[in-house]
Amino acid sequence: MAANVYDKLLIAGIQLLMVPMLVLHWGLHLYGCWLVLATIPSFLALADMGFGGAAYLRMIALVAQDKRDAAVVVLQTACQVVAIASVVVLILALLVIYSVPGGWLPSDPALSAGDARTVLAVLVLYALAVFQKMLQGAGYASVQLAPLFSLTAAHVVLLENALLVAAVLAGYGPVVGAAALVTGRIVGTLCQWLLLRRRAPWLRFGIARADAAERRILARSAVGMIAIPLSAATALQGSVLALSAAAGPVAAPAFVAARTLSRIGLQATQLLTHALMPEFTAAHARGDRNGQAGMLLAVVGAAAFAALPFALLIGLGGDWILALWTKGMVTAPPGLMPAIALSVAFGGLWPPLSNLMLSIDRHGSFAWPYLALATLSVAATYLLGRSFGATGAALALAGLDACMCLVVGRFAVKTWLHGLPLGTVARAQMAAVQGRVFGRSGKG
């Protein structure tokens, strides 16, 4: 759990630094253009079609059964799919980037249409490097090094953003900034590979042992896996594109800054869930509904304890916090922070529960509704953004989080709580959860 906490704190610190840094040195409008261009990697990074996530789950199971050769076949099959997808994405993306009219691209006195195309092309390379993340995560997790992967992944993010900061401080714009990002990502990814190779020399990346039958097995699981990151990218990055289309790039910084502030607080709501997921999976395998219900109540209680006070803080003092954080360079339009506070209140509750669903391979029950609702929220962002700007985008995001609370909450009640004596379950299991997570036996 310590690695998970460190990872979240490091990422949060980077996010807190980057917004005022870029706004201060690039200006609000150029930063807005950068935000629009930077949405592209979030979508392109999904082009592995869920095979990385499917390989992650399958390799863990195979290595646990001491089937190392089979795990290598899974890894190399997934590598083959990712390699093919990378080539296809690179060719198609470059064709689109250099064929769309220049008027479709965000522009600024410091960012010509040619510069915007260059930034997009470099960020495509960044997305291809991000492709490798899930495959590496599968390798680390399969040999029980998941905490080490979390640490190294956080430091890769630190490296790439440190290079971006260096470029910005040196007076360079988005073109060099994008090159700094991709350089940091490639160097960091190579270091992760070398470290894994040293720890598990038998786990070889490549495509020589790729297998068609294994590819079909992975494809069945990948269908459900791809919906989750696609939904998240649609909701988070699609909303930026929709807002920029509706109100211009200058409207994006206030929304993104407010949302970044909210996401930092929401990181804390999932700490207990991540710690309990292996035990929750085991309880499901045993058919222990009381155990699952107890852990569910603990997760909901911890999430509410973290999210609701933070939502109140954002709602009442968010305008002041945003102005202080960005040194007055980004100001919240009327209603933005209360709308973001609603998103925090709802968004702090449903992701921890969805992770429990993921741990028992029931992610399909929320993944596809999430994708449909995320798509609707992007449309709502555009419509509301035309009249209310960043506040409209925040209202659409809050609506999405509220709807997902209903979807996930209904599943949780029906599957884990229906027909159980909750008082007895809660008292018995809260003590057990304390022992599992914090290392206490509960015997005094």
Coordinates of C-alpha atoms in Angstrom, one line a residue:
M1 CA 0.0 0.0 0.0
A2 CA 2.9 2.4 0.7
A3 CA 4.0 2.2 -3.0
N4 CA 0.4 3.0 -4.0
V5 CA 0.3 6.1 -1.7
Y6 CA 3.7 7.3 -2.9
D7 CA 2.7 6.9 -6.6
K8 CA -0.5 8.9 -6.0
L9 CA 1.3 11.7 -4.1
L10 CA 4.0 12.0 -6.7
I11 CA 1.6 12.2 -9.6
A12 CA -0.5 14.7 -7.7
G13 CA 2.5 16.9 -7.0
I14 CA 3.4 16.8 -10.7
Q15 CA -0.1 17.9 -11.7
L16 CA 0.0 20.7 -9.2
L17 CA 3.2 22.0 -10.6
M18 CA 2.5 21.7 -14.3
V19 CA -0.6 23.9 -14.6
P20 CA 0.8 27.1 -13.2
M21 CA 4.2 26.5 -14.8
L22 CA 2.8 26.2 -18.3
V23 CA 0.3 29.0 -17.9
L24 CA 2.9 31.4 -16.5
H25 CA 5.5 30.8 -19.3
W26 CA 3.2 30.1 -22.3
G27 CA 0.2 32.2 -21.5
L28 CA -3.5 31.2 -21.1
H29 CA -4.3 30.9 -24.8
L30 CA -1.2 28.9 -25.9
Y31 CA -1.7 26.6 -22.9
G32 CA -5.3 26.1 -24.1
C33 CA -4.0 25.1 -27.5
W34 CA -1.5 22.7 -25.9
L35 CA -4.4 21.1 -23.9
V36 CA -6.3 20.5 -27.1
L37 CA -3.3 18.9 -28.9
A38 CA -2.4 16.9 -25.8
T39 CA -5.7 15.1 -25.8
I40 CA -4.6 13.0 -28.8
P41 CA -2.2 10.6 -27.0
S42 CA -5.0 9.7 -24.6
F43 CA -7.1 8.2 -27.4
L44 CA -4.2 6.8 -29.5
A45 CA -2.8 5.0 -26.4
L46 CA -6.0 2.8 -26.5
A47 CA -5.1 1.4 -29.9
D48 CA -3.8 -1.9 -28.4
M49 CA -7.6 -2.7 -28.2
G50 CA -7.4 -4.0 -24.7
F51 CA -4.9 -6.8 -25.4
G52 CA -2.4 -5.3 -22.8
G53 CA -5.0 -5.5 -20.1
A54 CA -6.1 -8.9 -21.1
A55 CA -2.5 -10.2 -21.0
Y56 CA -2.1 -8.6 -17.6
L57 CA -4.8 -10.8 -16.0
R58 CA -3.9 -13.9 -17.9
M59 CA -0.2 -13.8 -17.2
I60 CA -0.8 -13.4 -13.4
A61 CA -3.0 -16.5 -13.4
L62 CA -0.5 -18.6 -15.5
V63 CA 2.6 -17.6 -13.4
A64 CA 0.7 -18.4 -10.2
Q65 CA 0.1 -21.9 -11.6
D66 CA 3.9 -22.1 -12.4
K67 CA 3.2 -22.1 -16.2
R68 CA 6.0 -19.7 -17.2
D69 CA 6.3 -20.9 -20.8
A70 CA 2.6 -20.2 -21.3
A71 CA 3.0 -16.8 -19.8
V72 CA 5.7 -15.9 -22.2
V73 CA 3.5 -17.0 -25.1
V74 CA 0.8 -14.7 -23.8
L75 CA 3.2 -11.8 -23.5
Q76 CA 4.7 -12.2 -26.9
T77 CA 1.2 -12.6 -28.5
A78 CA 0.2 -9.3 -26.9
C79 CA 3.4 -7.8 -28.1
Q80 CA 2.6 -8.9 -31.7
V81 CA -0.8 -7.2 -31.5
V82 CA 0.7 -4.0 -30.1
A83 CA 3.4 -3.9 -32.7
I84 CA 1.0 -4.3 -35.6
A85 CA -1.3 -1.7 -34.0
S86 CA 1.6 0.7 -33.5
V87 CA 2.5 0.6 -37.2
V88 CA -1.1 1.1 -38.3
V89 CA -1.7 3.9 -35.9
L90 CA 1.5 5.7 -36.9
I91 CA 0.7 5.6 -40.6
L92 CA -2.9 6.6 -40.3
A93 CA -2.2 9.3 -37.7
L94 CA 0.5 10.9 -39.8
L95 CA -1.8 10.8 -42.9
V96 CA -4.5 12.6 -41.0
I97 CA -2.2 15.1 -39.3
Y98 CA -0.7 16.3 -42.6
S99 CA -3.9 16.3 -44.6
V100 CA -6.4 18.1 -42.4
P101 CA -6.9 21.8 -43.2
G102 CA -4.8 24.1 -41.1
G103 CA -7.9 26.0 -40.0
W104 CA -9.0 22.9 -38.0
L105 CA -5.9 23.0 -35.8
P106 CA -5.7 25.3 -32.7
S107 CA -3.5 28.3 -33.4
D108 CA -1.7 31.0 -31.5
P109 CA 0.8 33.7 -32.5
A110 CA 3.5 31.4 -31.0
L111 CA 2.0 28.2 -32.6
S112 CA 1.6 28.1 -36.4
A113 CA -0.4 25.4 -38.2
G114 CA 2.9 23.8 -39.1
D115 CA 4.0 23.8 -35.5
A116 CA 0.7 22.3 -34.4
R117 CA 1.2 19.5 -37.0
T118 CA 4.7 18.8 -35.6
V119 CA 3.4 18.7 -32.0
L120 CA 0.7 16.2 -33.0
A121 CA 3.2 14.0 -34.9
V122 CA 5.6 14.0 -31.9
L123 CA 2.7 13.2 -29.5
V124 CA 1.8 10.3 -31.7
L125 CA 5.2 8.9 -30.9
Y126 CA 4.5 9.5 -27.2
A127 CA 1.3 7.5 -27.5
L128 CA 3.1 4.6 -29.1
A129 CA 5.6 4.6 -26.2
V130 CA 2.6 4.6 -23.8
F131 CA 1.4 1.5 -25.6
Q132 CA 4.1 -0.4 -23.7
K133 CA 2.9 0.5 -20.2
M134 CA 0.2 -2.2 -19.8
L135 CA 2.5 -4.9 -21.3
Q136 CA 5.2 -4.0 -18.8
G137 CA 2.7 -3.9 -16.0
A138 CA 1.7 -7.4 -16.9
G139 CA 5.3 -8.5 -16.7
Y140 CA 6.0 -6.9 -13.4
A141 CA 2.7 -8.1 -11.8
S142 CA 3.1 -11.7 -13.0
V143 CA 6.3 -12.0 -11.1
Q144 CA 4.9 -10.2 -8.0
L145 CA 6.6 -6.9 -8.6
A146 CA 3.5 -4.8 -9.1
P147 CA 4.6 -2.3 -6.4
L148 CA 7.9 -1.8 -8.2
F149 CA 6.1 -1.2 -11.4
S150 CA 4.0 1.5 -9.7
L151 CA 7.1 3.2 -8.4
T152 CA 9.0 3.1 -11.7
A153 CA 5.9 4.2 -13.7
A154 CA 5.6 7.2 -11.4
H155 CA 9.2 8.1 -11.9
V156 CA 8.8 7.8 -15.7
V157 CA 6.1 10.5 -15.4
L158 CA 8.4 12.5 -13.2
L159 CA 11.2 12.3 -15.8
E160 CA 9.2 13.3 -18.8
N161 CA 7.6 16.2 -17.0
A162 CA 11.0 17.3 -15.6
L163 CA 12.3 17.5 -19.2
L164 CA 9.1 19.4 -20.2
V165 CA 9.7 21.9 -17.4
A166 CA 13.4 22.3 -18.4
A167 CA 12.3 23.1 -22.0
V168 CA 9.7 25.6 -20.8
L169 CA 12.1 27.3 -18.5
A170 CA 14.6 27.5 -21.3
G171 CA 12.0 29.5 -23.3
Y172 CA 10.9 26.8 -25.7
G173 CA 7.3 26.3 -26.9
P174 CA 5.0 23.3 -27.5
V175 CA 7.1 21.7 -30.2
V176 CA 10.2 21.3 -28.0
G177 CA 7.9 20.5 -25.1
A178 CA 6.4 17.6 -26.9
A179 CA 9.8 16.4 -27.9
A180 CA 10.9 16.5 -24.2
L181 CA 7.9 14.5 -23.2
V182 CA 8.5 11.7 -25.7
T183 CA 12.2 11.6 -24.9
G184 CA 11.5 11.2 -21.2
R185 CA 8.9 8.5 -21.9
I186 CA 11.2 6.5 -24.2
V187 CA 14.1 6.6 -21.8
G188 CA 12.0 5.7 -18.8
T189 CA 10.3 2.8 -20.7
L190 CA 13.7 1.4 -21.7
C191 CA 14.9 1.6 -18.1
Q192 CA 11.7 -0.3 -16.9
W193 CA 12.4 -3.0 -19.5
L194 CA 16.0 -3.4 -18.4
L195 CA 15.0 -3.6 -14.7
L196 CA 12.3 -6.3 -15.5
R197 CA 14.8 -8.2 -17.6
R198 CA 17.2 -8.2 -14.6
R199 CA 14.6 -9.4 -12.1
A200 CA 12.9 -11.9 -14.4
P201 CA 15.3 -13.0 -17.2
W202 CA 13.0 -15.8 -18.3
L203 CA 10.2 -13.2 -19.2
R204 CA 11.3 -12.2 -22.7
F205 CA 9.5 -9.5 -24.8
G206 CA 9.3 -10.2 -28.5
I207 CA 6.9 -11.8 -31.1
A208 CA 8.7 -15.0 -32.0
R209 CA 6.4 -17.1 -29.8
A210 CA 3.1 -15.3 -30.7
D211 CA 0.3 -17.8 -31.1
A212 CA -3.0 -17.5 -33.0
A213 CA -5.0 -19.5 -30.6
E214 CA -3.8 -17.4 -27.7
R215 CA -4.6 -14.3 -29.6
R216 CA -8.2 -15.5 -29.9
I217 CA -8.3 -16.1 -26.1
L218 CA -7.0 -12.7 -25.4
A219 CA -9.4 -11.1 -27.8
R220 CA -12.4 -12.3 -25.8
S221 CA -11.2 -10.6 -22.7
A222 CA -9.9 -7.6 -24.5
V223 CA -13.3 -6.6 -25.7
G224 CA -14.5 -5.7 -22.2
M225 CA -11.1 -4.3 -21.1
I226 CA -10.9 -1.6 -23.8
A227 CA -14.2 -0.1 -22.9
I228 CA -12.9 1.2 -19.5
P229 CA -9.9 3.3 -20.7
L230 CA -11.9 4.4 -23.8
S231 CA -14.7 5.6 -21.6
A232 CA -12.3 7.5 -19.3
A233 CA -10.5 9.1 -22.3
T234 CA -13.8 10.1 -23.8
A235 CA -15.0 11.7 -20.6
L236 CA -11.8 13.5 -19.6
Q237 CA -10.2 14.3 -22.9
G238 CA -13.3 14.4 -25.1
S239 CA -14.7 17.0 -22.8
V240 CA -11.7 19.3 -23.4
L241 CA -12.1 18.9 -27.2
A242 CA -15.9 19.6 -27.0
L243 CA -15.4 22.7 -24.7
S244 CA -12.7 24.1 -27.0
A245 CA -15.0 23.6 -30.0
A246 CA -17.9 25.3 -28.2
A247 CA -16.1 28.2 -26.5
G248 CA -12.6 28.3 -27.9
P249 CA -9.3 27.0 -26.5
V250 CA -9.2 29.9 -24.0
A251 CA -12.1 28.2 -22.1
A252 CA -10.2 25.0 -21.5
P253 CA -7.5 26.1 -18.9
A254 CA -10.1 27.0 -16.2
F255 CA -12.0 23.7 -16.7
V256 CA -8.8 21.6 -16.8
A257 CA -7.3 23.4 -13.8
A258 CA -10.4 22.9 -11.7
R259 CA -10.7 19.3 -12.8
T260 CA -7.1 18.6 -12.0
L261 CA -7.6 20.1 -8.5
S262 CA -10.6 17.8 -8.0
R263 CA -8.8 14.7 -9.3
I264 CA -6.0 15.2 -6.8
G265 CA -8.4 14.9 -3.9
L266 CA -10.1 11.9 -5.5
Q267 CA -6.9 9.9 -5.6
A268 CA -7.3 9.2 -1.8
T269 CA -10.7 7.6 -2.4
Q270 CA -9.2 4.6 -4.1
L271 CA -6.3 3.7 -1.8
L272 CA -8.3 1.2 0.3
T273 CA -9.9 -0.3 -2.8
H274 CA -6.5 -1.1 -4.3
A275 CA -5.3 -2.7 -1.1
L276 CA -8.4 -4.9 -0.8
M277 CA -8.8 -6.0 -4.4
P278 CA -6.8 -9.3 -4.0
E279 CA -8.7 -10.2 -0.9
F280 CA -12.0 -9.3 -2.5
T281 CA -11.2 -11.6 -5.4
A282 CA -10.4 -14.4 -3.0
A283 CA -13.6 -13.8 -1.0
H284 CA -15.5 -14.0 -4.3
A285 CA -13.8 -17.3 -5.3
R286 CA -14.8 -18.7 -1.9
G287 CA -18.4 -17.6 -2.2
D288 CA -18.0 -15.5 0.9
R289 CA -20.7 -12.9 0.5
N290 CA -20.4 -11.7 4.1
G291 CA -16.7 -11.0 3.5
Q292 CA -17.4 -9.2 0.3
A293 CA -20.2 -7.1 1.9
G294 CA -18.0 -6.1 4.8
M295 CA -15.2 -5.0 2.5
L296 CA -17.7 -3.1 0.3
L297 CA -19.0 -1.2 3.3
A298 CA -15.4 -0.4 4.3
V299 CA -14.6 0.9 0.8
V300 CA -17.8 3.0 0.7
G301 CA -17.1 4.5 4.1
A302 CA -13.5 5.3 3.3
A303 CA -14.4 6.9 -0.1
A304 CA -17.1 9.0 1.5
F305 CA -14.8 10.1 4.3
A306 CA -12.2 11.3 1.7
A307 CA -14.6 12.7 -1.0
L308 CA -17.3 14.5 0.8
P309 CA -15.2 16.9 3.0
F310 CA -13.0 17.6 -0.1
A311 CA -16.1 18.3 -2.2
L312 CA -17.2 20.8 0.5
L313 CA -13.8 22.4 0.5
I314 CA -13.8 22.8 -3.3
G315 CA -17.4 24.1 -3.3
L316 CA -16.8 26.8 -0.7
G317 CA -13.2 27.7 -1.2
G318 CA -12.4 26.5 -4.7
D319 CA -12.3 29.9 -6.3
W320 CA -9.8 31.1 -3.8
I321 CA -7.7 27.9 -4.0
L322 CA -7.6 28.1 -7.8
A323 CA -6.5 31.7 -7.9
L324 CA -3.8 31.1 -5.2
W325 CA -2.6 28.0 -7.0
T326 CA -2.2 29.6 -10.4
K327 CA -1.1 33.0 -9.0
G328 CA -4.3 34.6 -10.4
M329 CA -3.5 33.6 -14.0
V330 CA -6.5 31.2 -14.1
T331 CA -9.9 32.4 -12.6
A332 CA -13.0 30.3 -12.2
P333 CA -16.1 31.6 -14.0
P334 CA -19.3 31.7 -11.9
G335 CA -20.6 28.3 -10.8
L336 CA -17.5 26.3 -12.0
M337 CA -16.2 25.3 -8.6
P338 CA -19.6 24.3 -7.1
A339 CA -20.2 22.1 -10.2
I340 CA -16.8 20.6 -9.8
A341 CA -17.6 19.9 -6.1
L342 CA -20.7 17.9 -7.3
S343 CA -18.4 15.9 -9.5
V344 CA -16.1 15.2 -6.6
A345 CA -19.0 14.1 -4.3
F346 CA -20.3 11.6 -6.9
G347 CA -16.9 10.8 -8.5
G348 CA -15.4 9.9 -5.2
L349 CA -17.9 7.0 -4.7
W350 CA -18.3 5.1 -7.9
P351 CA -14.7 4.4 -9.0
P352 CA -13.7 2.5 -5.9
L353 CA -16.8 0.3 -6.3
S354 CA -16.1 -0.2 -10.0
N355 CA -12.6 -1.5 -9.0
L356 CA -14.2 -4.2 -6.9
M357 CA -16.3 -5.2 -9.9
L358 CA -13.2 -5.3 -12.0
S359 CA -11.5 -7.6 -9.4
I360 CA -14.2 -10.3 -10.0
D361 CA -14.2 -9.9 -13.8
R362 CA -17.6 -8.1 -13.8
H363 CA -16.3 -4.9 -15.4
G364 CA -18.6 -5.4 -18.4
S365 CA -21.5 -4.5 -16.1
F366 CA -20.3 -0.9 -15.9
A367 CA -17.8 -0.5 -18.7
W368 CA -20.3 -0.3 -21.6
P369 CA -22.8 2.0 -19.7
Y370 CA -19.8 4.1 -18.8
L371 CA -18.9 4.5 -22.5
A372 CA -22.4 5.4 -23.5
L373 CA -22.8 7.9 -20.7
A374 CA -19.3 9.4 -21.4
T375 CA -20.2 9.9 -25.0
L376 CA -23.5 11.7 -23.9
S377 CA -21.5 13.8 -21.5
V378 CA -19.2 15.0 -24.3
A379 CA -22.3 16.1 -26.3
A380 CA -23.7 17.8 -23.2
T381 CA -20.3 19.5 -22.7
Y382 CA -20.5 21.0 -26.2
L383 CA -24.2 22.2 -25.8
L384 CA -23.7 23.6 -22.3
G385 CA -20.3 25.0 -23.2
R386 CA -21.8 27.2 -25.8
S387 CA -23.8 29.0 -23.2
F388 CA -21.9 28.5 -19.9
G389 CA -18.3 27.9 -21.0
A390 CA -16.2 25.9 -18.5
T391 CA -19.1 25.8 -16.0
G392 CA -21.2 23.9 -18.6
A393 CA -18.4 21.4 -19.0
A394 CA -18.2 20.9 -15.2
L395 CA -22.0 20.4 -15.0
A396 CA -21.8 17.7 -17.7
L397 CA -19.0 16.0 -15.8
A398 CA -21.0 16.1 -12.6
G399 CA -24.0 14.5 -14.4
L400 CA -21.8 11.7 -15.7
D401 CA -20.5 10.9 -12.2
A402 CA -24.0 11.0 -10.8
C403 CA -25.3 8.6 -13.4
M404 CA -22.3 6.2 -12.8
C405 CA -23.1 6.2 -9.1
L406 CA -26.5 4.9 -9.9
V407 CA -25.1 2.2 -12.3
V408 CA -22.4 0.9 -10.0
G409 CA -24.5 1.4 -6.8
R410 CA -27.3 -0.7 -8.2
F411 CA -25.0 -3.5 -9.1
A412 CA -23.3 -3.4 -5.6
V413 CA -26.6 -3.5 -3.7
K414 CA -28.0 -6.3 -5.9
T415 CA -24.9 -8.5 -5.9
W416 CA -23.3 -8.0 -2.6
L417 CA -25.8 -6.5 -0.1
H418 CA -29.2 -7.9 -0.9
G419 CA -30.6 -10.1 1.8
L420 CA -27.6 -9.7 4.2
P421 CA -27.8 -8.5 7.9
L422 CA -25.6 -5.5 7.3
G423 CA -25.1 -4.5 10.9
T424 CA -23.6 -7.9 11.8
V425 CA -21.6 -8.0 8.6
A426 CA -20.2 -4.5 9.1
R427 CA -19.0 -5.1 12.6
A428 CA -17.4 -8.4 11.9
Q429 CA -15.7 -7.4 8.7
M430 CA -14.5 -3.9 9.6
A431 CA -12.2 -5.5 12.2
A432 CA -11.0 -8.0 9.6
V433 CA -10.3 -5.2 7.1
Q434 CA -8.3 -3.4 9.7
G435 CA -6.1 -6.4 10.2
R436 CA -5.6 -7.1 6.5
V437 CA -4.7 -3.5 5.5
F438 CA -2.9 -2.1 8.5
G439 CA -1.3 -5.3 9.7
R440 CA -3.3 -5.6 13.0
S441 CA -4.7 -8.9 14.1
G442 CA -7.6 -7.5 16.1
K443 CA -6.7 -9.5 19.1
G444 CA -5.5 -6.6 21.1

